Each structure stands twice: as structure tokens, then as C-alpha cells.
Amino acid sequence: MRKLLKLLGRLMVSLLVVLVVAGVAFANLSPEFGGKPTKAQRAAYAKSGHYQDGEFQNLVPTTLMTGGSTFGSLWRFLFSKTPNEKPATPLPTRPLNPATISQKTPDMLRVTWFGHSASLVEIGGKNILLDPMLSVKMGPVSWLTPRRYNPQLAITAEQLPPIDAVLISHDHYDHLDYQTILRLKDKVAHFYVPLGVGAHLLAWGVAPERVQELDWNQSVQLPGGVTITSTPARHFSGRGLTNRNSTSWSSWVIKSTDKRVFYSGDGGYGPHFQAIGQQHGPFDVALMECGQYDAQWAQIHMLPEQTVQATLDVRARLLFPVHWGAFTEAHHAWNEPVTRAGAAAAQVGLPITTPELGQPVTLGAGPLPQVAWWK
């Protein structure tokens, strides 16, 4: 019996070693995991003021898991059910004609949302893509990660016209998608990303001259007068088990000569919103994270009521809720975020627009989409 137990013990150890080796090999072989900043880059990041001991930091103390453990949260996600966690049928979608994107004037401000946070902002005559996750599956192990509600999007990466700039908020799989980048990389003039995220793009074959990392409060100007500024967010990063917070995260300010747009990226509520509003506002529209929240990670994702308050803080005239309508990543009904945000916005008199997927929203050109299509 003792010999049998020893044999079983050795077999378990051997199996564990094999699994570890296989996991390391997979991490090294799968391109989805991206690249790593160089030693010289990491040394330079220390000058940013929010990079310590090999990790990027938030402006205020932030706890990733405010209740339970990461393992417990994963177990709950995989094996527990939430009522109405997914729509019963594909969501209504307006196919977007690529020719429509070319029909604009320099003074037009138009926003088209593709689900989750992926959005096209047309401002100052430029085409600017935000977190263009345009795939149905995400991540290197797609059976472990959520699948998009709809089997196809309003437009594919291949159908998009030339893009002047892609802005990435952080390197999580639902915002920085390997397959989308491969399909987009040759039609994008510039990728503007948080510190460290450029390593992923370079690993995926994006030309170095098209990639620029921006620290918080750094700006670039596109030809024609559109200014893009990286601003703080309250979140975290990482695409694997060993690179937590090795890259930074951002919100974004986009300004033309007479229009202003704010994109929150992902993150919890904090004083940075008011600071951004004071420095860069008022905004014509704010694309604000609204969804995938939970009491277990309350400091890194906002509740819908906090989304409304953050919109007021940045001094935006219009709330455009994003980060919902594509994937189930939290334990709330799939349409709860927009329902709660709409109610909270109504209480404070904040205008909100809720277009269907792929439905262009042109500001200043008549009534805004406000039909409750998700009910």
C-alpha cells in the first residue's frame, strides 16, 4: 500500500511538472500573449511617477479584489448562473457601409459603437478607432473566455476605410485583440497606446514607426489639428499569469478645433474624472465604461450610477455608455447597466444616447438615438 501511495505521489508530481511545462510552452508559443517591454523601457517608465517595483500604479490606492479571491471569482464565473446573463437572440445591428464613413465634413462629430467598448469616432475629418475588439472570440483559450453575443459585427476590420489613429486603453483581451490588430495594422496610420502596450503591437508585426506610447498627460497632434491626450484611469493590466501591471492603462481626450470627446477606458470611479474635466472639459460627449461591475472588484469597474457621476465630473454634455452589449464578464443581467445608467441620468437631467450596434450618432444633427431596444 505504501509503495502504491508513493507511486501515485510520483505520478501526480510528474503530471504537475508536465502541466507546468506545457503551460510555459503555450505562453511562449501563443502570439496572443503579446510582447514584453525591454529592460531599457522599464527603466524609463520609472520616470513616469506611477511605476514602482516593476508595476504601474494608480493615482489612489486600489484593491483589485475587494471581496473574495481571484480563484473564487473565476470559479463563480465558470460554474454559477446569473438570470438574464445573455440575450436570448442576437442583438439588433445596423450594418455599416464603409462608404458612409468617408462622407463627412471637418466640422462633423460622429460616433459609431460596435459593442463592448469598440467605437469609431469621426472628428475633425479624422477616423479614430477606440479599443477595436472586432472579433467574436477573445484570448488564447477561447473556450475559457466569453464569446460575443452576435456572430458578426456591423462592420469587419477588413471593411473599414483607412484609419488615422487607433487608441488602446489597456492590454486586456476584450480591448486589445490580436486578430483585430492583424487585420487592421496595415490600414492604420498611428497606434497610440499606454506605456508598455507598444511591445504587444511590435510582437504582432505592427511597424515601429506607427506605434507611439504616451504617458498620462502627454499629447500628440494629428495633421489637420486633432489633438489626442492620454489621461489617467483607475484600473490594472496583464495578458498572462506573470505580467500583472507590467503595462499602463489610460483614458483618452480627443479634441478638434471646436469639438471634444472623452473616452474613459476601463476603470473604477475616482478623483481623476474631476481633474480631467477641469483641465480638458467641457466635452460634447463622453464614452463611459458602463458594465462588467461587481462588488468583488468594486474599485476597478464603475457601477452605472458612478458612470453618470463620472460623466458629470468630466463636464460632458452627453453620456454614451459603452462596455456592455457584447460579452458577459460579470454577474449582472446583460442589459442591467444601460437600464440603471438611464435611470440615474434621468434623475440628474443628463442627456444619454443609446444607439443600436453600428448605428452612427451624429451630434448636432437632430434627435439622438434613445430607443430602449434592449428591453
CSV table of C-alpha atoms in Angstrom, one decimal:
chain,number,residue,atom,x,y,z
A,1,MET,CA,0.0,0.0,0.0
A,2,ARG,CA,2.8,2.4,0.9
A,3,LYS,CA,4.5,1.7,-2.4
A,4,LEU,CA,1.3,2.4,-4.2
A,5,LEU,CA,0.9,5.7,-2.5
A,6,LYS,CA,4.5,6.6,-3.3
A,7,LEU,CA,3.9,5.7,-6.9
A,8,LEU,CA,0.7,7.8,-7.1
A,9,GLY,CA,2.6,10.7,-5.5
A,10,ARG,CA,5.3,10.5,-8.1
A,11,LEU,CA,2.7,10.3,-10.9
A,12,MET,CA,1.0,13.4,-9.5
A,13,VAL,CA,4.3,15.3,-9.3
A,14,SER,CA,5.2,14.2,-12.8
A,15,LEU,CA,1.8,15.3,-14.1
A,16,LEU,CA,2.1,18.7,-12.4
A,17,VAL,CA,5.6,19.1,-13.9
A,18,VAL,CA,4.2,18.3,-17.4
A,19,LEU,CA,1.3,20.7,-16.9
A,20,VAL,CA,3.6,23.5,-15.8
A,21,VAL,CA,6.0,22.8,-18.7
A,22,ALA,CA,3.1,22.7,-21.2
A,23,GLY,CA,1.7,26.0,-19.7
A,24,VAL,CA,5.0,27.7,-20.1
A,25,ALA,CA,5.5,26.4,-23.6
A,26,PHE,CA,2.0,27.5,-24.6
A,27,ALA,CA,2.6,31.0,-23.1
A,28,ASN,CA,5.8,31.3,-25.1
A,29,LEU,CA,4.4,29.9,-28.3
A,30,SER,CA,1.0,31.6,-28.4
A,31,PRO,CA,1.2,35.0,-30.1
A,32,GLU,CA,-1.9,36.2,-28.2
A,33,PHE,CA,0.1,36.9,-25.1
A,34,GLY,CA,2.0,39.6,-27.0
A,35,GLY,CA,5.4,41.1,-26.2
A,36,LYS,CA,7.3,42.4,-23.2
A,37,PRO,CA,8.8,45.9,-22.6
A,38,THR,CA,12.6,45.9,-22.8
A,39,LYS,CA,14.8,46.4,-19.7
A,40,ALA,CA,15.7,49.9,-21.0
A,41,GLN,CA,12.0,50.7,-21.4
A,42,ARG,CA,11.2,49.5,-17.9
A,43,ALA,CA,13.9,51.8,-16.5
A,44,ALA,CA,12.4,54.7,-18.4
A,45,TYR,CA,8.9,54.0,-17.1
A,46,ALA,CA,10.2,54.8,-13.6
A,47,LYS,CA,10.3,58.5,-14.7
A,48,SER,CA,6.5,58.5,-15.2
A,49,GLY,CA,5.9,58.7,-11.4
A,50,HIS,CA,3.4,55.9,-11.4
A,51,TYR,CA,5.7,52.9,-12.0
A,52,GLN,CA,7.3,51.2,-8.9
A,53,ASP,CA,8.9,47.8,-8.3
A,54,GLY,CA,8.1,46.7,-11.9
A,55,GLU,CA,4.4,47.6,-11.8
A,56,PHE,CA,2.3,50.5,-12.8
A,57,GLN,CA,0.3,52.1,-10.1
A,58,ASN,CA,-3.0,54.0,-9.8
A,59,LEU,CA,-3.2,57.6,-8.6
A,60,VAL,CA,-5.1,56.4,-5.5
A,61,PRO,CA,-4.8,53.2,-3.5
A,62,THR,CA,-6.7,50.5,-5.4
A,63,THR,CA,-7.5,46.9,-4.5
A,64,LEU,CA,-8.1,44.5,-7.4
A,65,MET,CA,-10.3,42.1,-5.4
A,66,THR,CA,-12.5,43.9,-2.9
A,67,GLY,CA,-14.3,40.7,-1.9
A,68,GLY,CA,-13.3,37.0,-2.3
A,69,SER,CA,-10.3,35.8,-4.3
A,70,THR,CA,-9.3,35.7,-7.9
A,71,PHE,CA,-9.7,31.9,-8.0
A,72,GLY,CA,-13.1,32.1,-6.3
A,73,SER,CA,-14.2,34.8,-8.8
A,74,LEU,CA,-13.1,32.6,-11.7
A,75,TRP,CA,-14.9,29.6,-10.3
A,76,ARG,CA,-18.1,31.6,-9.8
A,77,PHE,CA,-17.8,32.9,-13.4
A,78,LEU,CA,-17.4,29.4,-14.9
A,79,PHE,CA,-19.9,27.5,-12.8
A,80,SER,CA,-22.6,29.8,-11.5
A,81,LYS,CA,-25.5,31.2,-13.4
A,82,THR,CA,-26.9,34.8,-13.4
A,83,PRO,CA,-30.5,35.4,-14.5
A,84,ASN,CA,-30.7,37.0,-18.0
A,85,GLU,CA,-26.9,37.0,-18.3
A,86,LYS,CA,-27.1,36.8,-22.1
A,87,PRO,CA,-29.7,37.9,-24.6
A,88,ALA,CA,-31.9,35.2,-25.9
A,89,THR,CA,-31.2,36.2,-29.5
A,90,PRO,CA,-28.6,38.3,-31.4
A,91,LEU,CA,-28.8,42.0,-30.7
A,92,PRO,CA,-30.2,44.4,-33.3
A,93,THR,CA,-27.4,45.6,-35.5
A,94,ARG,CA,-27.2,48.2,-38.3
A,95,PRO,CA,-24.7,47.1,-40.9
A,96,LEU,CA,-22.3,50.0,-41.5
A,97,ASN,CA,-21.5,50.8,-45.1
A,98,PRO,CA,-17.8,51.8,-45.4
A,99,ALA,CA,-18.7,54.5,-47.9
A,100,THR,CA,-20.7,56.2,-45.2
A,101,ILE,CA,-17.5,56.8,-43.1
A,102,SER,CA,-16.0,58.7,-46.0
A,103,GLN,CA,-19.0,61.1,-46.2
A,104,LYS,CA,-18.2,63.7,-43.7
A,105,THR,CA,-17.1,67.3,-43.2
A,106,PRO,CA,-14.2,68.5,-40.9
A,107,ASP,CA,-16.7,70.0,-38.5
A,108,MET,CA,-18.7,66.8,-38.1
A,109,LEU,CA,-18.6,64.8,-34.9
A,110,ARG,CA,-20.0,61.3,-35.4
A,111,VAL,CA,-19.7,58.2,-33.1
A,112,THR,CA,-20.4,54.6,-34.0
A,113,TRP,CA,-20.4,51.9,-31.4
A,114,PHE,CA,-19.8,48.3,-32.3
A,115,GLY,CA,-20.5,46.7,-28.9
A,116,HIS,CA,-18.4,46.5,-25.7
A,117,SER,CA,-16.0,49.4,-26.0
A,118,ALA,CA,-15.1,49.2,-29.7
A,119,SER,CA,-16.1,52.5,-31.3
A,120,LEU,CA,-15.3,54.7,-34.2
A,121,VAL,CA,-15.0,58.5,-33.6
A,122,GLU,CA,-15.1,60.8,-36.6
A,123,ILE,CA,-13.9,64.2,-35.6
A,124,GLY,CA,-12.1,67.0,-37.4
A,125,GLY,CA,-12.2,64.9,-40.6
A,126,LYS,CA,-10.3,62.0,-39.0
A,127,ASN,CA,-11.2,58.4,-38.4
A,128,ILE,CA,-10.2,57.3,-34.8
A,129,LEU,CA,-10.9,53.8,-33.5
A,130,LEU,CA,-11.2,53.2,-29.8
A,131,ASP,CA,-10.3,49.7,-28.4
A,132,PRO,CA,-11.2,48.0,-31.7
A,133,MET,CA,-12.0,44.5,-30.4
A,134,LEU,CA,-13.8,43.3,-33.6
A,135,SER,CA,-13.6,39.5,-33.1
A,136,VAL,CA,-16.3,37.1,-31.9
A,137,LYS,CA,-13.9,35.2,-29.7
A,138,MET,CA,-11.2,36.6,-27.4
A,139,GLY,CA,-7.9,35.4,-25.9
A,140,PRO,CA,-5.6,32.4,-26.5
A,141,VAL,CA,-8.0,29.9,-24.9
A,142,SER,CA,-11.4,30.9,-26.3
A,143,TRP,CA,-13.4,28.2,-24.5
A,144,LEU,CA,-12.4,29.8,-21.2
A,145,THR,CA,-13.4,33.4,-22.2
A,146,PRO,CA,-16.7,34.9,-23.1
A,147,ARG,CA,-18.0,34.8,-26.7
A,148,ARG,CA,-19.7,37.8,-28.3
A,149,TYR,CA,-23.5,37.7,-28.3
A,150,ASN,CA,-23.7,38.3,-32.0
A,151,PRO,CA,-21.9,36.0,-34.5
A,152,GLN,CA,-21.0,39.0,-36.7
A,153,LEU,CA,-20.4,42.8,-36.2
A,154,ALA,CA,-21.8,45.8,-38.0
A,155,ILE,CA,-18.5,46.0,-39.9
A,156,THR,CA,-15.4,43.9,-40.2
A,157,ALA,CA,-11.8,45.2,-39.8
A,158,GLU,CA,-11.2,44.4,-43.4
A,159,GLN,CA,-14.2,46.6,-44.5
A,160,LEU,CA,-13.1,49.7,-42.5
A,161,PRO,CA,-11.5,52.5,-44.6
A,162,PRO,CA,-8.1,53.9,-43.7
A,163,ILE,CA,-7.8,54.8,-40.0
A,164,ASP,CA,-5.9,57.9,-38.8
A,165,ALA,CA,-5.4,56.7,-35.3
A,166,VAL,CA,-6.2,53.7,-33.0
A,167,LEU,CA,-6.3,54.4,-29.3
A,168,ILE,CA,-5.9,51.5,-26.9
A,169,SER,CA,-7.0,52.0,-23.2
A,170,HIS,CA,-5.1,48.9,-21.8
A,171,ASP,CA,-4.0,45.4,-22.8
A,172,HIS,CA,-6.8,43.2,-21.6
A,173,TYR,CA,-8.1,40.8,-24.3
A,174,ASP,CA,-11.5,42.5,-24.6
A,175,HIS,CA,-9.9,45.8,-25.5
A,176,LEU,CA,-6.6,44.8,-27.3
A,177,ASP,CA,-7.4,41.9,-29.7
A,178,TYR,CA,-4.7,40.1,-31.5
A,179,GLN,CA,-6.8,39.0,-34.5
A,180,THR,CA,-8.2,42.5,-35.0
A,181,ILE,CA,-4.8,44.1,-34.9
A,182,LEU,CA,-3.5,41.7,-37.5
A,183,ARG,CA,-6.4,42.7,-39.8
A,184,LEU,CA,-6.1,46.4,-39.1
A,185,LYS,CA,-2.4,47.1,-38.8
A,186,ASP,CA,-1.7,48.0,-42.5
A,187,LYS,CA,-4.5,50.5,-42.7
A,188,VAL,CA,-3.8,52.4,-39.5
A,189,ALA,CA,-1.5,55.4,-39.7
A,190,HIS,CA,-0.8,55.5,-36.0
A,191,PHE,CA,-1.4,53.5,-32.9
A,192,TYR,CA,-1.4,55.5,-29.6
A,193,VAL,CA,-1.1,53.3,-26.6
A,194,PRO,CA,-0.3,53.5,-22.8
A,195,LEU,CA,3.3,52.8,-21.7
A,196,GLY,CA,4.4,49.2,-22.3
A,197,VAL,CA,1.5,48.3,-24.6
A,198,GLY,CA,3.6,49.0,-27.7
A,199,ALA,CA,5.5,45.8,-27.1
A,200,HIS,CA,2.4,43.8,-27.9
A,201,LEU,CA,1.9,45.6,-31.2
A,202,LEU,CA,5.5,45.2,-32.2
A,203,ALA,CA,5.4,41.5,-31.5
A,204,TRP,CA,2.4,41.2,-33.8
A,205,GLY,CA,4.2,42.9,-36.7
A,206,VAL,CA,3.0,46.5,-36.5
A,207,ALA,CA,5.6,48.8,-38.0
A,208,PRO,CA,7.6,50.6,-35.2
A,209,GLU,CA,7.1,54.0,-36.8
A,210,ARG,CA,3.3,53.5,-36.5
A,211,VAL,CA,3.4,52.9,-32.7
A,212,GLN,CA,3.7,55.6,-30.0
A,213,GLU,CA,3.4,55.1,-26.3
A,214,LEU,CA,2.0,58.0,-24.3
A,215,ASP,CA,2.3,58.6,-20.6
A,216,TRP,CA,-0.6,60.2,-18.7
A,217,ASN,CA,-1.0,63.9,-19.7
A,218,GLN,CA,1.1,63.5,-22.8
A,219,SER,CA,-0.4,64.7,-26.2
A,220,VAL,CA,0.1,64.3,-29.9
A,221,GLN,CA,-1.4,66.3,-32.7
A,222,LEU,CA,-2.6,64.7,-35.9
A,223,PRO,CA,-2.3,66.6,-39.2
A,224,GLY,CA,-5.3,68.9,-39.5
A,225,GLY,CA,-5.5,69.9,-35.9
A,226,VAL,CA,-6.9,67.0,-33.9
A,227,THR,CA,-5.2,66.6,-30.6
A,228,ILE,CA,-5.1,63.3,-28.7
A,229,THR,CA,-4.1,63.3,-25.0
A,230,SER,CA,-3.6,60.3,-22.7
A,231,THR,CA,-5.2,60.8,-19.3
A,232,PRO,CA,-5.4,58.8,-16.1
A,233,ALA,CA,-7.7,55.8,-15.4
A,234,ARG,CA,-8.1,53.6,-12.3
A,235,HIS,CA,-7.6,50.0,-13.5
A,236,PHE,CA,-4.9,47.3,-14.0
A,237,SER,CA,-3.4,45.3,-16.8
A,238,GLY,CA,-1.9,42.0,-17.9
A,239,ARG,CA,-2.4,39.3,-20.5
A,240,GLY,CA,-0.9,36.3,-18.6
A,241,LEU,CA,-0.1,34.9,-15.2
A,242,THR,CA,3.2,36.7,-14.8
A,243,ASN,CA,2.8,40.2,-16.2
A,244,ARG,CA,0.2,41.8,-14.0
A,245,ASN,CA,0.5,45.7,-14.3
A,246,SER,CA,3.6,45.5,-16.5
A,247,THR,CA,1.9,47.9,-18.9
A,248,SER,CA,-0.1,51.0,-18.1
A,249,TRP,CA,-3.7,52.0,-18.7
A,250,SER,CA,-5.3,55.2,-19.9
A,251,SER,CA,-8.4,57.2,-20.6
A,252,TRP,CA,-8.3,59.5,-23.7
A,253,VAL,CA,-9.2,63.0,-24.6
A,254,ILE,CA,-9.8,63.9,-28.3
A,255,LYS,CA,-10.1,67.5,-29.4
A,256,SER,CA,-10.6,69.2,-32.8
A,257,THR,CA,-10.8,72.9,-33.2
A,258,ASP,CA,-14.4,73.0,-31.9
A,259,LYS,CA,-15.3,69.5,-30.7
A,260,ARG,CA,-14.2,67.5,-27.6
A,261,VAL,CA,-14.6,63.8,-26.9
A,262,PHE,CA,-13.7,61.8,-23.7
A,263,TYR,CA,-13.2,58.1,-23.6
A,264,SER,CA,-13.0,56.6,-20.1
A,265,GLY,CA,-11.4,53.3,-21.0
A,266,ASP,CA,-11.9,50.8,-18.2
A,267,GLY,CA,-11.7,51.6,-14.5
A,268,GLY,CA,-13.2,52.4,-11.2
A,269,TYR,CA,-14.6,55.8,-10.0
A,270,GLY,CA,-12.0,58.3,-8.6
A,271,PRO,CA,-11.0,61.9,-8.4
A,272,HIS,CA,-9.2,61.8,-11.7
A,273,PHE,CA,-12.5,62.4,-13.5
A,274,GLN,CA,-13.0,65.8,-11.9
A,275,ALA,CA,-9.4,66.7,-12.6
A,276,ILE,CA,-9.8,65.7,-16.3
A,277,GLY,CA,-13.0,67.8,-16.5
A,278,GLN,CA,-11.3,70.8,-15.1
A,279,GLN,CA,-8.3,70.6,-17.4
A,280,HIS,CA,-9.9,69.4,-20.6
A,281,GLY,CA,-13.6,69.8,-20.4
A,282,PRO,CA,-16.3,70.5,-21.2
A,283,PHE,CA,-16.9,67.6,-23.6
A,284,ASP,CA,-19.5,67.3,-26.3
A,285,VAL,CA,-19.8,63.6,-25.5
A,286,ALA,CA,-18.2,61.1,-23.1
A,287,LEU,CA,-18.0,57.4,-24.0
A,288,MET,CA,-18.0,56.0,-20.5
A,289,GLU,CA,-17.5,52.5,-19.1
A,290,CYS,CA,-20.9,51.1,-18.1
A,291,GLY,CA,-20.9,47.4,-17.4
A,292,GLN,CA,-19.0,44.3,-16.1
A,293,TYR,CA,-19.1,45.6,-12.5
A,294,ASP,CA,-19.3,43.5,-9.3
A,295,ALA,CA,-18.9,44.0,-5.5
A,296,GLN,CA,-15.8,41.7,-5.8
A,297,TRP,CA,-14.0,44.2,-7.9
A,298,ALA,CA,-15.7,47.5,-7.0
A,299,GLN,CA,-12.6,49.7,-7.3
A,300,ILE,CA,-11.7,48.8,-10.9
A,301,HIS,CA,-15.1,49.0,-12.6
A,302,MET,CA,-17.8,51.6,-12.0
A,303,LEU,CA,-21.4,51.0,-11.1
A,304,PRO,CA,-23.8,52.6,-13.6
A,305,GLU,CA,-24.6,55.3,-11.1
A,306,GLN,CA,-20.9,56.1,-10.8
A,307,THR,CA,-20.7,56.2,-14.6
A,308,VAL,CA,-23.3,59.0,-14.5
A,309,GLN,CA,-21.4,60.9,-11.8
A,310,ALA,CA,-18.1,60.5,-13.7
A,311,THR,CA,-19.8,62.0,-16.8
A,312,LEU,CA,-20.8,65.0,-14.7
A,313,ASP,CA,-17.3,65.2,-13.3
A,314,VAL,CA,-15.6,65.4,-16.7
A,315,ARG,CA,-18.3,68.0,-17.6
A,316,ALA,CA,-19.7,66.1,-20.6
A,317,ARG,CA,-22.9,67.3,-22.2
A,318,LEU,CA,-23.9,63.8,-23.3
A,319,LEU,CA,-23.4,60.3,-21.9
A,320,PHE,CA,-22.7,57.5,-24.4
A,321,PRO,CA,-22.5,54.2,-22.3
A,322,VAL,CA,-20.1,51.6,-23.6
A,323,HIS,CA,-18.5,48.4,-22.2
A,324,TRP,CA,-21.8,46.4,-22.5
A,325,GLY,CA,-23.8,44.8,-25.3
A,326,ALA,CA,-21.2,42.3,-26.5
A,327,PHE,CA,-19.8,40.0,-23.7
A,328,THR,CA,-20.9,38.7,-20.3
A,329,GLU,CA,-18.0,39.2,-17.9
A,330,ALA,CA,-19.8,39.9,-14.6
A,331,HIS,CA,-22.7,38.7,-12.6
A,332,HIS,CA,-25.4,41.1,-13.6
A,333,ALA,CA,-28.1,40.9,-16.3
A,334,TRP,CA,-26.6,41.7,-19.7
A,335,ASN,CA,-28.9,44.8,-20.1
A,336,GLU,CA,-28.8,46.0,-16.5
A,337,PRO,CA,-26.0,48.5,-17.0
A,338,VAL,CA,-27.9,50.6,-19.5
A,339,THR,CA,-31.1,50.4,-17.6
A,340,ARG,CA,-29.5,51.6,-14.4
A,341,ALA,CA,-27.5,54.3,-16.1
A,342,GLY,CA,-30.5,55.6,-18.0
A,343,ALA,CA,-32.5,55.9,-14.7
A,344,ALA,CA,-29.6,57.6,-12.9
A,345,ALA,CA,-29.1,60.0,-15.8
A,346,ALA,CA,-32.7,60.9,-15.9
A,347,GLN,CA,-32.6,61.8,-12.2
A,348,VAL,CA,-29.9,64.4,-12.7
A,349,GLY,CA,-31.1,65.6,-16.1
A,350,LEU,CA,-28.1,64.3,-18.0
A,351,PRO,CA,-28.7,63.5,-21.7
A,352,ILE,CA,-27.9,60.0,-22.7
A,353,THR,CA,-27.8,58.3,-26.1
A,354,THR,CA,-28.4,54.6,-26.6
A,355,PRO,CA,-27.9,53.6,-30.3
A,356,GLU,CA,-28.1,50.1,-31.7
A,357,LEU,CA,-24.9,48.4,-32.6
A,358,GLY,CA,-23.5,50.0,-35.7
A,359,GLN,CA,-25.9,52.9,-35.7
A,360,PRO,CA,-24.0,56.2,-36.3
A,361,VAL,CA,-24.7,59.0,-33.9
A,362,THR,CA,-24.1,62.5,-35.4
A,363,LEU,CA,-24.1,65.2,-32.8
A,364,GLY,CA,-26.0,68.4,-33.6
A,365,ALA,CA,-27.9,66.7,-36.5
A,366,GLY,CA,-31.3,66.1,-34.9
A,367,PRO,CA,-32.7,63.9,-32.2
A,368,LEU,CA,-30.2,61.4,-30.7
A,369,PRO,CA,-31.0,57.6,-30.6
A,370,GLN,CA,-32.7,56.9,-27.3
A,371,VAL,CA,-35.0,53.9,-28.0
A,372,ALA,CA,-34.8,51.3,-25.3
A,373,TRP,CA,-34.1,48.5,-27.8
A,374,TRP,CA,-32.6,46.2,-25.1
A,375,LYS,CA,-35.9,45.6,-23.3
